[in-house]
mmCIF file of C-alpha atoms in Angstrom:
data_model
loop_
_atom_site.group_PDB
_atom_site.id
_atom_site.type_symbol
_atom_site.label_atom_id
_atom_site.label_comp_id
_atom_site.label_asym_id
_atom_site.label_seq_id
_atom_site.Cartn_x
_atom_site.Cartn_y
_atom_site.Cartn_z
ATOM 1 C CA MET A 325 -35.921 -88.924 -101.026
ATOM 2 C CA THR A 326 -35.916 -85.820 -103.252
ATOM 3 C CA ALA A 327 -38.954 -84.341 -101.509
ATOM 4 C CA ILE A 328 -37.491 -85.069 -98.072
ATOM 5 C CA TYR A 329 -34.168 -83.527 -99.144
ATOM 6 C CA LEU A 330 -36.042 -80.356 -100.145
ATOM 7 C CA ILE A 331 -37.836 -80.307 -96.779
ATOM 8 C CA GLY A 332 -34.529 -80.733 -94.939
ATOM 9 C CA LEU A 333 -32.881 -78.021 -97.036
ATOM 10 C CA ARG A 334 -35.684 -75.514 -96.649
ATOM 11 C CA GLU A 335 -36.321 -76.070 -92.936
ATOM 12 C CA GLY A 336 -32.610 -76.481 -92.200
ATOM 13 C CA LEU A 337 -31.738 -73.211 -93.899
ATOM 14 C CA GLU A 338 -34.334 -71.398 -91.815
ATOM 15 C CA ILE A 339 -32.770 -72.862 -88.664
ATOM 16 C CA THR A 340 -29.193 -72.060 -89.710
ATOM 17 C CA LEU A 341 -30.193 -68.518 -90.680
ATOM 18 C CA VAL A 342 -31.737 -67.968 -87.260
ATOM 19 C CA VAL A 343 -28.682 -69.365 -85.470
ATOM 20 C CA SER A 344 -26.188 -67.470 -87.654
ATOM 21 C CA ILE A 345 -28.029 -64.183 -87.039
ATOM 22 C CA LEU A 346 -27.944 -64.745 -83.276
ATOM 23 C CA VAL A 347 -24.259 -65.763 -83.313
ATOM 24 C CA ALA A 348 -23.233 -62.853 -85.549
ATOM 25 C CA PHE A 349 -25.061 -60.361 -83.327
ATOM 26 C CA LEU A 350 -23.305 -61.617 -80.181
ATOM 27 C CA VAL A 351 -19.880 -61.717 -81.848
ATOM 28 C CA LYS A 352 -20.156 -58.229 -83.349
ATOM 29 C CA SER A 353 -21.469 -56.745 -80.125
ATOM 30 C CA GLY A 354 -18.588 -58.186 -78.079
ATOM 31 C CA ARG A 355 -20.695 -60.712 -76.163
ATOM 32 C CA LYS A 356 -18.989 -63.952 -77.139
ATOM 33 C CA HIS A 357 -19.346 -65.226 -73.579
ATOM 34 C CA LEU A 358 -23.079 -65.658 -74.263
ATOM 35 C CA LEU A 359 -22.538 -67.974 -77.250
ATOM 36 C CA LYS A 360 -22.535 -71.069 -75.039
ATOM 37 C CA TRP A 361 -26.080 -70.220 -73.962
ATOM 38 C CA VAL A 362 -27.212 -69.883 -77.570
ATOM 39 C CA TRP A 363 -25.681 -73.256 -78.467
ATOM 40 C CA SER A 364 -27.229 -74.815 -75.351
ATOM 41 C CA GLY A 365 -30.688 -73.693 -76.459
ATOM 42 C CA VAL A 366 -30.053 -74.914 -80.011
ATOM 43 C CA ALA A 367 -28.816 -78.326 -78.796
ATOM 44 C CA LEU A 368 -31.839 -78.820 -76.517
ATOM 45 C CA ALA A 369 -34.230 -77.913 -79.340
ATOM 46 C CA ALA A 370 -32.462 -80.371 -81.681
ATOM 47 C CA LEU A 371 -32.654 -83.216 -79.138
ATOM 48 C CA ILE A 372 -36.358 -82.635 -78.496
ATOM 49 C CA SER A 373 -37.063 -82.557 -82.253
ATOM 50 C CA ILE A 374 -35.223 -85.852 -82.816
ATOM 51 C CA GLY A 375 -37.019 -87.415 -79.856
ATOM 52 C CA PHE A 376 -40.374 -86.198 -81.171
ATOM 53 C CA THR A 377 -39.692 -87.861 -84.536
ATOM 54 C CA ALA A 378 -38.867 -91.138 -82.773
ATOM 55 C CA LEU A 379 -42.059 -90.903 -80.705
ATOM 56 C CA LEU A 380 -44.133 -90.439 -83.846
ATOM 57 C CA GLU A 381 -42.703 -93.618 -85.355
ATOM 58 C CA ILE A 382 -42.881 -95.682 -82.146
ATOM 59 C CA GLY A 383 -46.408 -94.543 -81.391
ATOM 60 C CA ALA A 384 -47.644 -95.393 -84.885
ATOM 61 C CA ALA A 385 -46.116 -98.889 -84.683
ATOM 62 C CA GLU A 386 -48.300 -99.759 -81.662
ATOM 63 C CA LEU A 387 -51.581 -99.071 -83.495
ATOM 64 C CA THR A 388 -53.809 -101.384 -85.497
ATOM 65 C CA PHE A 389 -53.848 -101.032 -89.293
ATOM 66 C CA GLU A 390 -56.928 -98.796 -89.337
ATOM 67 C CA GLN A 391 -55.648 -96.719 -86.415
ATOM 68 C CA GLN A 392 -52.244 -96.360 -88.052
ATOM 69 C CA GLU A 393 -53.810 -95.192 -91.311
ATOM 70 C CA LEU A 394 -55.904 -92.653 -89.407
ATOM 71 C CA PHE A 395 -52.843 -91.491 -87.441
ATOM 72 C CA GLU A 396 -50.845 -91.068 -90.658
ATOM 73 C CA ALA A 397 -53.734 -89.148 -92.243
ATOM 74 C CA ILE A 398 -53.843 -86.745 -89.293
ATOM 75 C CA ALA A 399 -50.047 -86.353 -89.424
ATOM 76 C CA SER A 400 -50.309 -85.574 -93.151
ATOM 77 C CA PHE A 401 -52.954 -82.899 -92.642
ATOM 78 C CA VAL A 402 -50.997 -81.329 -89.763
ATOM 79 C CA ALA A 403 -47.871 -81.320 -91.954
ATOM 80 C CA VAL A 404 -49.779 -79.625 -94.784
ATOM 81 C CA ALA A 405 -51.043 -76.983 -92.369
ATOM 82 C CA PHE A 406 -47.469 -76.370 -91.150
ATOM 83 C CA VAL A 407 -46.117 -76.139 -94.715
ATOM 84 C CA THR A 408 -48.834 -73.732 -95.805
ATOM 85 C CA TRP A 409 -48.331 -71.455 -92.810
ATOM 86 C CA MET A 410 -44.539 -71.649 -93.030
ATOM 87 C CA ILE A 411 -44.131 -70.742 -96.704
ATOM 88 C CA PHE A 412 -46.449 -67.731 -96.482
ATOM 89 C CA TRP A 413 -44.832 -66.600 -93.210
ATOM 90 C CA MET A 414 -41.323 -66.885 -94.617
ATOM 91 C CA ARG A 415 -42.262 -65.020 -97.787
ATOM 92 C CA ARG A 416 -43.425 -62.130 -95.616
ATOM 93 C CA MET A 417 -40.617 -62.268 -93.029
ATOM 94 C CA ALA A 418 -37.542 -63.024 -95.174
ATOM 95 C CA ARG A 419 -36.529 -59.374 -95.499
ATOM 96 C CA ARG A 420 -36.949 -58.301 -91.865
ATOM 97 C CA MET A 421 -36.176 -61.535 -90.017
ATOM 98 C CA ALA A 422 -32.648 -60.455 -89.022
ATOM 99 C CA ALA A 423 -33.743 -57.165 -87.449
ATOM 100 C CA GLU A 424 -36.569 -58.840 -85.532
ATOM 101 C CA LEU A 425 -34.313 -61.591 -84.162
ATOM 102 C CA ARG A 426 -31.649 -59.095 -83.090
ATOM 103 C CA GLY A 427 -34.279 -57.064 -81.261
ATOM 104 C CA ARG A 428 -35.583 -60.125 -79.421
ATOM 105 C CA LEU A 429 -32.065 -61.197 -78.477
ATOM 106 C CA GLU A 430 -31.263 -57.726 -77.126
ATOM 107 C CA GLU A 431 -34.307 -57.943 -74.891
ATOM 108 C CA ALA A 432 -33.310 -61.458 -73.748
ATOM 109 C CA ILE A 433 -29.790 -60.276 -72.828
ATOM 110 C CA LYS A 434 -31.303 -57.675 -70.520
ATOM 111 C CA VAL A 435 -33.249 -60.411 -68.706
ATOM 112 C CA GLY A 436 -30.330 -62.821 -68.227
ATOM 113 C CA THR A 437 -28.334 -65.733 -69.622
ATOM 114 C CA PHE A 438 -31.169 -68.248 -69.280
ATOM 115 C CA ALA A 439 -33.366 -65.939 -71.310
ATOM 116 C CA VAL A 440 -30.739 -66.000 -74.084
ATOM 117 C CA ALA A 441 -30.769 -69.808 -74.078
ATOM 118 C CA GLY A 442 -34.572 -69.785 -74.004
ATOM 119 C CA MET A 443 -34.754 -67.358 -76.912
ATOM 120 C CA ALA A 444 -32.426 -69.536 -79.007
ATOM 121 C CA PHE A 445 -34.408 -72.634 -77.975
ATOM 122 C CA LEU A 446 -37.761 -71.118 -78.965
ATOM 123 C CA ALA A 447 -36.356 -69.820 -82.252
ATOM 124 C CA VAL A 448 -35.178 -73.309 -83.232
ATOM 125 C CA ILE A 449 -37.753 -75.639 -81.631
ATOM 126 C CA ARG A 450 -40.603 -74.434 -83.857
ATOM 127 C CA GLU A 451 -38.646 -75.225 -86.998
ATOM 128 C CA GLY A 452 -37.417 -78.496 -85.480
ATOM 129 C CA LEU A 453 -40.898 -79.769 -84.634
ATOM 130 C CA GLU A 454 -42.165 -78.694 -88.057
ATOM 131 C CA THR A 455 -39.319 -80.642 -89.653
ATOM 132 C CA SER A 456 -40.186 -83.717 -87.558
ATOM 133 C CA ILE A 457 -43.835 -83.712 -88.628
ATOM 134 C CA LEU A 458 -43.008 -82.965 -92.264
ATOM 135 C CA PHE A 459 -40.382 -85.712 -92.290
ATOM 136 C CA TYR A 460 -42.793 -88.269 -90.833
ATOM 137 C CA ALA A 461 -45.599 -87.316 -93.224
ATOM 138 C CA ALA A 462 -43.386 -87.245 -96.332
ATOM 139 C CA ALA A 463 -41.611 -90.514 -95.454
ATOM 140 C CA GLN A 464 -44.782 -92.602 -95.127
ATOM 141 C CA GLY A 465 -44.474 -95.830 -97.043
ATOM 142 C CA ALA A 466 -40.676 -95.651 -97.159
ATOM 143 C CA MET A 467 -39.764 -96.030 -93.482
ATOM 144 C CA ASP A 468 -38.398 -99.517 -94.136
ATOM 145 C CA THR A 469 -35.597 -98.058 -96.252
ATOM 146 C CA ALA A 470 -32.760 -95.670 -95.478
ATOM 147 C CA GLU A 471 -33.761 -93.188 -98.194
ATOM 148 C CA PRO A 472 -35.842 -90.848 -95.961
ATOM 149 C CA LEU A 473 -33.027 -90.619 -93.400
ATOM 150 C CA ILE A 474 -30.459 -90.046 -96.151
ATOM 151 C CA GLY A 475 -32.638 -87.374 -97.764
ATOM 152 C CA ILE A 476 -33.266 -85.404 -94.568
ATOM 153 C CA SER A 477 -29.597 -85.718 -93.531
ATOM 154 C CA LEU A 478 -28.330 -84.434 -96.892
ATOM 155 C CA GLY A 479 -30.836 -81.583 -96.857
ATOM 156 C CA LEU A 480 -29.850 -80.493 -93.347
ATOM 157 C CA LEU A 481 -26.146 -80.865 -94.155
ATOM 158 C CA THR A 482 -26.535 -78.709 -97.263
ATOM 159 C CA ALA A 483 -28.387 -76.125 -95.187
ATOM 160 C CA VAL A 484 -25.628 -76.066 -92.569
ATOM 161 C CA VAL A 485 -22.965 -75.551 -95.260
ATOM 162 C CA LEU A 486 -24.988 -72.753 -96.884
ATOM 163 C CA GLY A 487 -25.605 -71.163 -93.498
ATOM 164 C CA TRP A 488 -21.904 -71.234 -92.637
ATOM 165 C CA LEU A 489 -20.958 -69.760 -96.018
ATOM 166 C CA LEU A 490 -23.521 -67.002 -95.588
ATOM 167 C CA TYR A 491 -22.190 -66.286 -92.096
ATOM 168 C CA ALA A 492 -18.635 -66.175 -93.431
ATOM 169 C CA SER A 493 -19.831 -63.966 -96.337
ATOM 170 C CA ALA A 494 -18.286 -66.433 -98.788
ATOM 171 C CA VAL A 495 -21.515 -66.554 -100.800
ATOM 172 C CA ARG A 496 -24.462 -64.255 -101.121
ATOM 173 C CA ILE A 497 -27.832 -65.502 -102.310
ATOM 174 C CA ASN A 498 -31.110 -63.683 -102.713
ATOM 175 C CA LEU A 499 -33.029 -65.190 -99.800
ATOM 176 C CA THR A 500 -36.332 -63.729 -100.961
ATOM 177 C CA LYS A 501 -36.032 -65.510 -104.319
ATOM 178 C CA PHE A 502 -34.752 -68.682 -102.650
ATOM 179 C CA PHE A 503 -37.719 -68.913 -100.297
ATOM 180 C CA THR A 504 -40.123 -67.996 -103.101
ATOM 181 C CA TRP A 505 -39.092 -70.783 -105.463
ATOM 182 C CA THR A 506 -38.518 -73.430 -102.812
ATOM 183 C CA GLY A 507 -41.851 -72.381 -101.339
ATOM 184 C CA ALA A 508 -43.544 -72.981 -104.691
ATOM 185 C CA LEU A 509 -41.988 -76.451 -104.865
ATOM 186 C CA LEU A 510 -43.077 -77.167 -101.300
ATOM 187 C CA VAL A 511 -46.667 -76.289 -102.221
ATOM 188 C CA LEU A 512 -46.553 -79.161 -104.720
ATOM 189 C CA VAL A 513 -44.942 -81.415 -102.117
ATOM 190 C CA ALA A 514 -47.662 -80.438 -99.629
ATOM 191 C CA ALA A 515 -50.332 -81.194 -102.231
ATOM 192 C CA GLY A 516 -48.878 -84.688 -102.510
ATOM 193 C CA ILE A 517 -48.877 -85.106 -98.718
ATOM 194 C CA PHE A 518 -52.494 -83.900 -98.593
ATOM 195 C CA LYS A 519 -53.388 -86.430 -101.282
ATOM 196 C CA TYR A 520 -51.645 -89.155 -99.270
ATOM 197 C CA GLY A 521 -53.655 -88.166 -96.198
ATOM 198 C CA VAL A 522 -56.892 -88.615 -98.134
ATOM 199 C CA HIS A 523 -55.619 -92.002 -99.328
ATOM 200 C CA ASP A 524 -54.963 -92.999 -95.694
ATOM 201 C CA LEU A 525 -58.531 -92.039 -94.765
ATOM 202 C CA GLN A 526 -59.748 -94.279 -97.575
ATOM 203 C CA GLU A 527 -57.465 -97.103 -96.408
ATOM 204 C CA ALA A 528 -58.898 -96.726 -92.886
ATOM 205 C CA GLY A 529 -62.434 -97.027 -94.266
ATOM 206 C CA ILE A 530 -63.443 -93.556 -93.076
ATOM 207 C CA VAL A 531 -63.795 -92.097 -96.581
ATOM 208 C CA PRO A 532 -65.194 -94.172 -99.505
ATOM 209 C CA GLY A 533 -63.975 -94.429 -103.087
ATOM 210 C CA LEU A 534 -60.628 -96.202 -102.636
ATOM 211 C CA ASN A 535 -61.129 -98.281 -105.789
ATOM 212 C CA THR A 536 -62.830 -95.572 -107.839
ATOM 213 C CA TYR A 537 -59.946 -94.420 -110.001
ATOM 214 C CA ALA A 538 -59.662 -91.052 -111.698
ATOM 215 C CA TYR A 539 -57.284 -92.402 -114.368
ATOM 216 C CA ASP A 540 -54.836 -95.219 -114.969
ATOM 217 C CA VAL A 541 -51.457 -94.492 -116.587
ATOM 218 C CA THR A 542 -49.568 -97.479 -115.207
ATOM 219 C CA LYS A 543 -48.485 -98.490 -118.715
ATOM 220 C CA ALA A 544 -46.804 -95.123 -119.321
ATOM 221 C CA PHE A 545 -45.550 -94.871 -115.727
ATOM 222 C CA PRO A 546 -44.799 -98.370 -114.411
ATOM 223 C CA PRO A 547 -44.681 -98.177 -110.597
ATOM 224 C CA ASP A 548 -41.227 -99.803 -110.539
ATOM 225 C CA SER A 549 -39.689 -97.364 -113.067
ATOM 226 C CA TRP A 550 -37.184 -94.775 -111.868
ATOM 227 C CA TYR A 551 -39.141 -91.823 -113.254
ATOM 228 C CA ALA A 552 -42.406 -92.942 -111.639
ATOM 229 C CA GLU A 553 -40.521 -93.436 -108.379
ATOM 230 C CA LEU A 554 -39.012 -89.943 -108.691
ATOM 231 C CA LEU A 555 -42.439 -88.372 -109.255
ATOM 232 C CA ARG A 556 -43.893 -90.378 -106.386
ATOM 233 C CA GLY A 557 -41.132 -89.327 -104.013
ATOM 234 C CA MET A 558 -41.220 -85.673 -105.034
ATOM 235 C CA PHE A 559 -44.927 -84.962 -105.551
ATOM 236 C CA ASN A 560 -46.600 -88.193 -104.337
ATOM 237 C CA PHE A 561 -47.615 -88.967 -107.915
ATOM 238 C CA THR A 562 -49.355 -92.317 -108.366
ATOM 239 C CA PRO A 563 -50.269 -93.728 -111.784
ATOM 240 C CA GLN A 564 -53.647 -94.983 -110.534
ATOM 241 C CA PRO A 565 -55.110 -92.518 -107.995
ATOM 242 C CA SER A 566 -58.682 -92.466 -106.787
ATOM 243 C CA VAL A 567 -61.047 -89.683 -107.814
ATOM 244 C CA LEU A 568 -61.025 -88.205 -104.312
ATOM 245 C CA GLU A 569 -57.207 -88.225 -104.157
ATOM 246 C CA THR A 570 -57.019 -86.347 -107.454
ATOM 247 C CA VAL A 571 -59.626 -83.813 -106.333
ATOM 248 C CA ALA A 572 -57.726 -83.330 -103.055
ATOM 249 C CA TRP A 573 -54.409 -82.745 -104.853
ATOM 250 C CA ALA A 574 -55.883 -80.219 -107.290
ATOM 251 C CA GLY A 575 -58.157 -78.622 -104.695
ATOM 252 C CA TYR A 576 -55.198 -77.797 -102.468
ATOM 253 C CA GLY A 577 -52.295 -77.428 -104.890
ATOM 254 C CA ILE A 578 -53.765 -75.138 -107.552
ATOM 255 C CA PRO A 579 -55.359 -72.402 -105.388
ATOM 256 C CA VAL A 580 -52.522 -72.350 -102.822
ATOM 257 C CA LEU A 581 -49.876 -72.134 -105.555
ATOM 258 C CA VAL A 582 -51.758 -69.279 -107.239
ATOM 259 C CA LEU A 583 -52.138 -67.401 -103.936
ATOM 260 C CA PHE A 584 -48.466 -67.916 -103.102
ATOM 261 C CA LEU A 585 -47.217 -66.705 -106.487
ATOM 262 C CA LEU A 586 -49.790 -63.919 -106.898
ATOM 263 C CA PRO A 587 -47.525 -61.131 -105.564
ATOM 264 C CA LEU A 588 -44.805 -62.289 -107.959
ATOM 265 C CA LEU A 589 -47.213 -62.381 -110.892
ATOM 266 C CA ARG A 590 -48.515 -58.906 -110.066
ATOM 267 C CA ARG A 591 -45.030 -57.435 -109.929
ATOM 268 C CA GLN A 592 -44.386 -55.477 -113.104
ATOM 269 C CA PRO A 593 -40.862 -55.343 -114.544
ATOM 270 C CA LYS A 594 -39.177 -52.027 -114.063
ATOM 271 C CA THR A 595 -38.651 -49.992 -117.192
ATOM 272 C CA ASP A 596 -36.135 -47.251 -117.537
ATOM 273 C CA ALA A 597 -37.895 -43.970 -118.181
ATOM 274 C CA LYS A 598 -36.455 -42.236 -121.214
ATOM 275 C CA PRO A 599 -36.755 -38.492 -121.656
ATOM 276 C CA PRO A 600 -38.776 -37.416 -124.669
ATOM 277 C CA ALA A 601 -36.781 -36.834 -127.759
ATOM 278 C CA VAL A 602 -35.992 -33.172 -128.432
ATOM 279 C CA GLU A 603 -35.684 -32.146 -131.995
ATOM 280 C CA PRO A 604 -32.787 -29.819 -132.723
ATOM 281 C CA ALA A 605 -33.781 -26.214 -133.118
ATOM 282 C CA SER A 606 -33.723 -25.054 -136.712
ATOM 283 C CA THR A 607 -31.520 -22.107 -137.534
ATOM 284 C CA ASN A 608 -32.264 -19.639 -140.307
ATOM 285 C CA ALA A 609 -29.329 -18.287 -142.160
#
């Protein structure tokens, strides 16, 4: 639930930022009459995203066990690809996203009202479909409980509140830092999803080594303990993973995390330059 909450918060904040930028631009430029077209595009994108999530679940339920495991593995790998692309894209675009969106909206207004709705739809649908795939991949194994739905709902609700506060200028947060640190956490979440995808391939019999364990710490982390459950939900930690699962987690998580944080690690702290000390001139009496 914690991992899904983070996904909902991160993706939801991107969506609310996009919508708030579009709404603020129309309001400040005296074009409030076009707001209904923005909200129409947003609503259509939200409905399609919800329907896509339902189709993923319904479609998986009709498959055999091996087919379902393969389907879930593919969904996991697609979700990891989306996460990886999204966190690097947002790190690069966070500072100039507002200007780019305003420019696109200005061009859409020149075309017509349907273009405004289409622009809002396209701006939201990408994030919505990403959220659907990430939600499905992260919620595997817990679909029979309400926790995934609660987690994604709380994350999206938090994002909406933050987006409204930002729009109303009630709070100001450093979006670059926010997307950097949540992006780093999502790399670890994605590593867990990637590991789960490899596990699904082993369950489907496509990849060997399901019962070849890398380590066994079930005594220190009983599967039914709250802390093991928290680690499993957040980072897909399992106390008895296979060798291939462990290699997959480390092979994705470590290099991607290093690449993501490399610009931050290279950044040197600013130091205030001090003028050289000047000794007082000596005077001879």
